[in-house]
Amino acid sequence: MTTTESISRPATLPPADEMYAAILRRDPDYDGVFFLAVTTTGIVCRPTCPARKPKAENIEYFASVRDALFAGYRPCRRCRPLEPAGTPPEWLRPVLERVEADPEARITDADLRRDGVEPARVRRWFVANHGITFHAYQRARRLGLALGRVRLGDDVTAAAYAHGFESLSGFREAFRRVFDIAPGSAKHVAAPILVTRILTPLGPMVAGANDDGIALLEFAERRRLERQVRTVSKRLETTCTPGDHEWLRRLEAQLAEYFDGKRTTFDLPLVLPGTDFQRDVWAELRDIASGETRSYDAIARAIGRPKAVRAVGRANGDNRVAILVPCHRVIGADGKLTGYGGGLWRKQALLELEARTERPART
Ligand SMILES: [Zn+2]
């Protein structure tokens, strides 16, 4: 079992002890450099927050408020991490308070106007300060609620369960709202992809399957998750709906063995709709054994498209079934980890786990 101590900090942030020291002295130089989320309270703060200092082991660090929101945290009411440092816009306050009072409610442009706030102004402020629209912000809050933030092995699990949405039924309900699912909609022809949440030591994953096999497995806080869900739905001409399936139960059991260091391969059917090129790349990825890595160049050569290294990188990133299609085993030619949709720290943790896991003797 991996420990969360060594893997919970993304590579792009300052060292954890440096960040913690900055928090203790409320160092304004670090404002905007990182945000701290407190696992016991579910709140994300600036390093300069006047609130009582959390214990180091209860902090999860983020490079942006946005990432913290997608991971299920809510903005602190005291240090207001959503506002640019030093310039709290009074006019926006009622809007933010309205979101926080009921994060599941959808605030429409008409609602904003009724509150005397011009929707275009709200949109501009969010785009300028956070690179997302107000509607995307609301979606992020709902998605965060839906996905929860429980980690197996954390001693905060009990606190997290008090959150309400940590229950599976709460997750399903929230997922349905987040993804605007219209049950029984006539345009859907194939059986729906049933989607559930699977807890892992690296954070919650969202998994989807139909009778044909596993169609989706993503780390829950992944920014692109929403798009991935829509892509699967579109490609299979079906919808994603919260539910359970035999394949999902087997997946959960096999993932538990994998994270326990007792499994190196998965025997589950996969549903991988994509272009011929993507399918070639994904097939090649599945040939990389646990404990091994390969470069993008090597994959490009193996599929007979030696010049298509960048396209291989894109197809790798478009993989919708993490771990089972082991896109984390592809690294740069120089040995650097390069990117990973679920975050570089997860890629590193998966590779370390696989390096430690004993492979069965070849027969
Ligand atoms: Zn705060």
CSV table of N, CA, C and O in Angstrom, one decimal, residues 18-73:
chain,number,residue,atom,x,y,z
A,18,GLU,N,8.6,24.0,2.9
A,18,GLU,CA,8.7,25.4,2.6
A,18,GLU,C,7.3,26.1,2.6
A,18,GLU,O,7.0,27.2,3.1
A,19,MET,N,6.3,25.3,2.0
A,19,MET,CA,4.9,25.9,2.0
A,19,MET,C,4.4,26.0,3.4
A,19,MET,O,3.7,26.9,3.7
A,20,TYR,N,4.6,24.9,4.2
A,20,TYR,CA,4.1,24.9,5.5
A,20,TYR,C,4.7,26.1,6.4
A,20,TYR,O,4.0,26.7,7.1
A,21,ALA,N,6.0,26.3,6.2
A,21,ALA,CA,6.6,27.4,6.9
A,21,ALA,C,6.0,28.8,6.4
A,21,ALA,O,5.8,29.7,7.3
A,22,ALA,N,5.7,28.9,5.1
A,22,ALA,CA,5.0,30.1,4.6
A,22,ALA,C,3.7,30.3,5.3
A,22,ALA,O,3.3,31.4,5.6
A,23,ILE,N,2.9,29.2,5.5
A,23,ILE,CA,1.6,29.3,6.2
A,23,ILE,C,1.8,29.8,7.6
A,23,ILE,O,1.0,30.6,8.1
A,24,LEU,N,2.8,29.2,8.3
A,24,LEU,CA,3.0,29.5,9.7
A,24,LEU,C,3.3,31.0,9.9
A,24,LEU,O,2.8,31.6,10.9
A,25,ARG,N,4.0,31.6,9.0
A,25,ARG,CA,4.3,33.0,9.1
A,25,ARG,C,3.4,33.9,8.2
A,25,ARG,O,3.6,35.1,8.1
A,26,ARG,N,2.4,33.3,7.6
A,26,ARG,CA,1.4,34.0,6.8
A,26,ARG,C,2.1,34.9,5.8
A,26,ARG,O,1.9,36.1,5.7
A,27,ASP,N,3.0,34.3,5.1
A,27,ASP,CA,3.9,35.0,4.1
A,27,ASP,C,3.1,35.4,2.9
A,27,ASP,O,2.7,34.6,2.1
A,28,PRO,N,2.9,36.8,2.7
A,28,PRO,CA,2.2,37.2,1.5
A,28,PRO,C,2.9,37.0,0.2
A,28,PRO,O,2.3,37.0,-0.9
A,29,ASP,N,4.3,36.7,0.3
A,29,ASP,CA,5.0,36.4,-1.0
A,29,ASP,C,4.5,35.1,-1.6
A,29,ASP,O,4.7,34.9,-2.8
A,30,TYR,N,3.8,34.2,-0.9
A,30,TYR,CA,3.3,33.0,-1.4
A,30,TYR,C,1.9,33.0,-1.8
A,30,TYR,O,1.3,32.0,-2.2
A,31,ASP,N,1.3,34.2,-1.6
A,31,ASP,CA,-0.1,34.4,-2.0
A,31,ASP,C,-0.3,34.2,-3.5
A,31,ASP,O,0.4,34.9,-4.3
A,32,GLY,N,-1.1,33.2,-3.9
A,32,GLY,CA,-1.2,33.0,-5.4
A,32,GLY,C,-0.2,31.9,-5.9
A,32,GLY,O,-0.4,31.3,-6.9
A,33,VAL,N,0.9,31.6,-5.1
A,33,VAL,CA,1.8,30.6,-5.5
A,33,VAL,C,1.2,29.2,-5.3
A,33,VAL,O,1.3,28.3,-6.1
A,34,PHE,N,0.6,29.1,-4.1
A,34,PHE,CA,-0.1,27.9,-3.8
A,34,PHE,C,-1.3,28.2,-2.9
A,34,PHE,O,-1.5,29.3,-2.4
A,35,PHE,N,-2.2,27.2,-2.9
A,35,PHE,CA,-3.4,27.3,-2.0
A,35,PHE,C,-3.4,26.0,-1.1
A,35,PHE,O,-2.9,25.0,-1.6
A,36,LEU,N,-3.8,26.1,0.1
A,36,LEU,CA,-3.8,25.0,1.0
A,36,LEU,C,-5.3,24.6,1.2
A,36,LEU,O,-6.1,25.4,1.5
A,37,ALA,N,-5.5,23.3,1.1
A,37,ALA,CA,-6.9,22.8,1.4
A,37,ALA,C,-6.7,21.9,2.6
A,37,ALA,O,-5.8,21.2,2.8
A,38,VAL,N,-7.7,22.0,3.5
A,38,VAL,CA,-7.7,21.4,4.8
A,38,VAL,C,-8.6,20.2,4.7
A,38,VAL,O,-9.8,20.3,4.6
A,39,THR,N,-8.0,19.0,4.8
A,39,THR,CA,-8.8,17.8,4.6
A,39,THR,C,-9.9,17.5,5.7
A,39,THR,O,-10.9,16.9,5.4
A,40,THR,N,-9.6,18.1,6.9
A,40,THR,CA,-10.6,17.8,8.0
A,40,THR,C,-11.8,18.8,7.9
A,40,THR,O,-12.8,18.4,8.4
A,41,THR,N,-11.6,19.9,7.2
A,41,THR,CA,-12.8,20.8,7.1
A,41,THR,C,-13.3,21.0,5.7
A,41,THR,O,-14.4,21.5,5.5
A,42,GLY,N,-12.6,20.5,4.7
A,42,GLY,CA,-13.0,20.6,3.3
A,42,GLY,C,-12.9,22.1,2.8
A,42,GLY,O,-13.6,22.4,1.8
A,43,ILE,N,-12.1,22.9,3.4
A,43,ILE,CA,-12.0,24.3,3.0
A,43,ILE,C,-10.6,24.6,2.4
A,43,ILE,O,-9.6,24.0,2.8
A,44,VAL,N,-10.6,25.4,1.3
A,44,VAL,CA,-9.4,25.8,0.7
A,44,VAL,C,-9.1,27.3,1.1
A,44,VAL,O,-10.0,28.1,1.0
A,45,CYS,N,-7.8,27.6,1.4
A,45,CYS,CA,-7.4,28.9,1.9
A,45,CYS,C,-6.2,29.4,1.2
A,45,CYS,O,-5.4,28.6,0.5
A,46,ARG,N,-6.0,30.7,1.3
A,46,ARG,CA,-4.7,31.3,0.9
A,46,ARG,C,-3.6,31.0,2.0
A,46,ARG,O,-4.0,30.8,3.2
A,47,PRO,N,-2.3,31.1,1.7
A,47,PRO,CA,-1.3,30.9,2.7
A,47,PRO,C,-1.4,31.9,3.8
A,47,PRO,O,-0.9,31.7,4.9
A,48,THR,N,-2.0,33.1,3.5
A,48,THR,CA,-2.0,34.2,4.5
A,48,THR,C,-3.3,34.2,5.3
A,48,THR,O,-3.6,35.1,6.1
A,49,CYS,N,-4.1,33.1,5.2
A,49,CYS,CA,-5.4,33.1,6.0
A,49,CYS,C,-5.2,33.3,7.4
A,49,CYS,O,-4.3,32.7,8.1
A,50,PRO,N,-6.0,34.2,8.0
A,50,PRO,CA,-5.9,34.4,9.5
A,50,PRO,C,-6.5,33.3,10.3
A,50,PRO,O,-6.4,33.4,11.6
A,51,ALA,N,-7.1,32.3,9.7
A,51,ALA,CA,-7.7,31.3,10.5
A,51,ALA,C,-6.6,30.4,11.2
A,51,ALA,O,-5.5,30.5,10.9
A,52,ARG,N,-7.1,29.7,12.2
A,52,ARG,CA,-6.2,28.8,13.0
A,52,ARG,C,-5.4,27.9,12.0
A,52,ARG,O,-5.9,27.4,11.1
A,53,LYS,N,-4.1,27.7,12.3
A,53,LYS,CA,-3.3,26.9,11.4
A,53,LYS,C,-3.5,25.4,11.5
A,53,LYS,O,-3.5,24.9,12.6
A,54,PRO,N,-3.8,24.8,10.4
A,54,PRO,CA,-4.1,23.3,10.4
A,54,PRO,C,-2.7,22.6,10.6
A,54,PRO,O,-1.7,23.1,10.4
A,55,LYS,N,-2.9,21.3,11.1
A,55,LYS,CA,-1.7,20.5,11.2
A,55,LYS,C,-1.2,20.1,9.8
A,55,LYS,O,-2.0,20.0,8.9
A,56,ALA,N,0.1,20.0,9.7
A,56,ALA,CA,0.7,19.7,8.4
A,56,ALA,C,0.1,18.5,7.7
A,56,ALA,O,-0.1,18.5,6.5
A,57,GLU,N,-0.2,17.4,8.5
A,57,GLU,CA,-0.7,16.2,7.9
A,57,GLU,C,-2.1,16.3,7.4
A,57,GLU,O,-2.6,15.4,6.7
A,58,ASN,N,-2.8,17.4,7.7
A,58,ASN,CA,-4.2,17.6,7.3
A,58,ASN,C,-4.3,18.5,6.1
A,58,ASN,O,-5.4,19.0,5.7
A,59,ILE,N,-3.1,18.9,5.5
A,59,ILE,CA,-3.1,19.8,4.4
A,59,ILE,C,-2.9,19.2,3.1
A,59,ILE,O,-2.0,18.3,2.9
A,60,GLU,N,-3.7,19.5,2.1
A,60,GLU,CA,-3.4,19.1,0.7
A,60,GLU,C,-3.1,20.4,-0.1
A,60,GLU,O,-3.9,21.4,0.0
A,61,TYR,N,-2.0,20.4,-0.8
A,61,TYR,CA,-1.6,21.7,-1.5
A,61,TYR,C,-2.1,21.7,-3.0
A,61,TYR,O,-2.1,20.6,-3.6
A,62,PHE,N,-2.5,22.9,-3.5
A,62,PHE,CA,-2.9,23.0,-4.8
A,62,PHE,C,-2.2,24.2,-5.5
A,62,PHE,O,-2.0,25.2,-4.8
A,63,ALA,N,-2.0,24.1,-6.8
A,63,ALA,CA,-1.4,25.3,-7.5
A,63,ALA,C,-2.4,26.3,-7.8
A,63,ALA,O,-2.1,27.5,-8.0
A,64,SER,N,-3.7,25.9,-7.8
A,64,SER,CA,-4.8,26.9,-8.1
A,64,SER,C,-6.0,26.6,-7.3
A,64,SER,O,-6.2,25.5,-6.9
A,65,VAL,N,-6.8,27.6,-7.1
A,65,VAL,CA,-8.1,27.4,-6.4
A,65,VAL,C,-9.0,26.5,-7.2
A,65,VAL,O,-9.7,25.7,-6.7
A,66,ARG,N,-8.9,26.7,-8.5
A,66,ARG,CA,-9.7,25.9,-9.4
A,66,ARG,C,-9.4,24.4,-9.2
A,66,ARG,O,-10.4,23.6,-9.1
A,67,ASP,N,-8.2,24.0,-9.1
A,67,ASP,CA,-7.9,22.6,-8.8
A,67,ASP,C,-8.5,22.1,-7.5
A,67,ASP,O,-9.0,21.0,-7.4
A,68,ALA,N,-8.4,23.0,-6.5
A,68,ALA,CA,-9.0,22.6,-5.2
A,68,ALA,C,-10.5,22.5,-5.3
A,68,ALA,O,-11.1,21.6,-4.7
A,69,LEU,N,-11.1,23.3,-6.1
A,69,LEU,CA,-12.6,23.2,-6.2
A,69,LEU,C,-13.0,21.9,-6.9
A,69,LEU,O,-13.9,21.2,-6.5
A,70,PHE,N,-12.2,21.5,-7.9
A,70,PHE,CA,-12.5,20.3,-8.6
A,70,PHE,C,-12.2,19.1,-7.7
A,70,PHE,O,-12.8,18.0,-7.9
A,71,ALA,N,-11.4,19.3,-6.7
A,71,ALA,CA,-11.1,18.2,-5.8
A,71,ALA,C,-12.1,18.2,-4.7
A,71,ALA,O,-12.0,17.4,-3.8
A,72,GLY,N,-13.1,19.1,-4.7
A,72,GLY,CA,-14.2,19.0,-3.8
A,72,GLY,C,-14.1,20.0,-2.6
A,72,GLY,O,-14.9,19.9,-1.7
A,73,TYR,N,-13.2,20.8,-2.6
A,73,TYR,CA,-13.0,21.8,-1.5
A,73,TYR,C,-13.9,23.1,-1.8
A,73,TYR,O,-14.1,23.4,-2.9
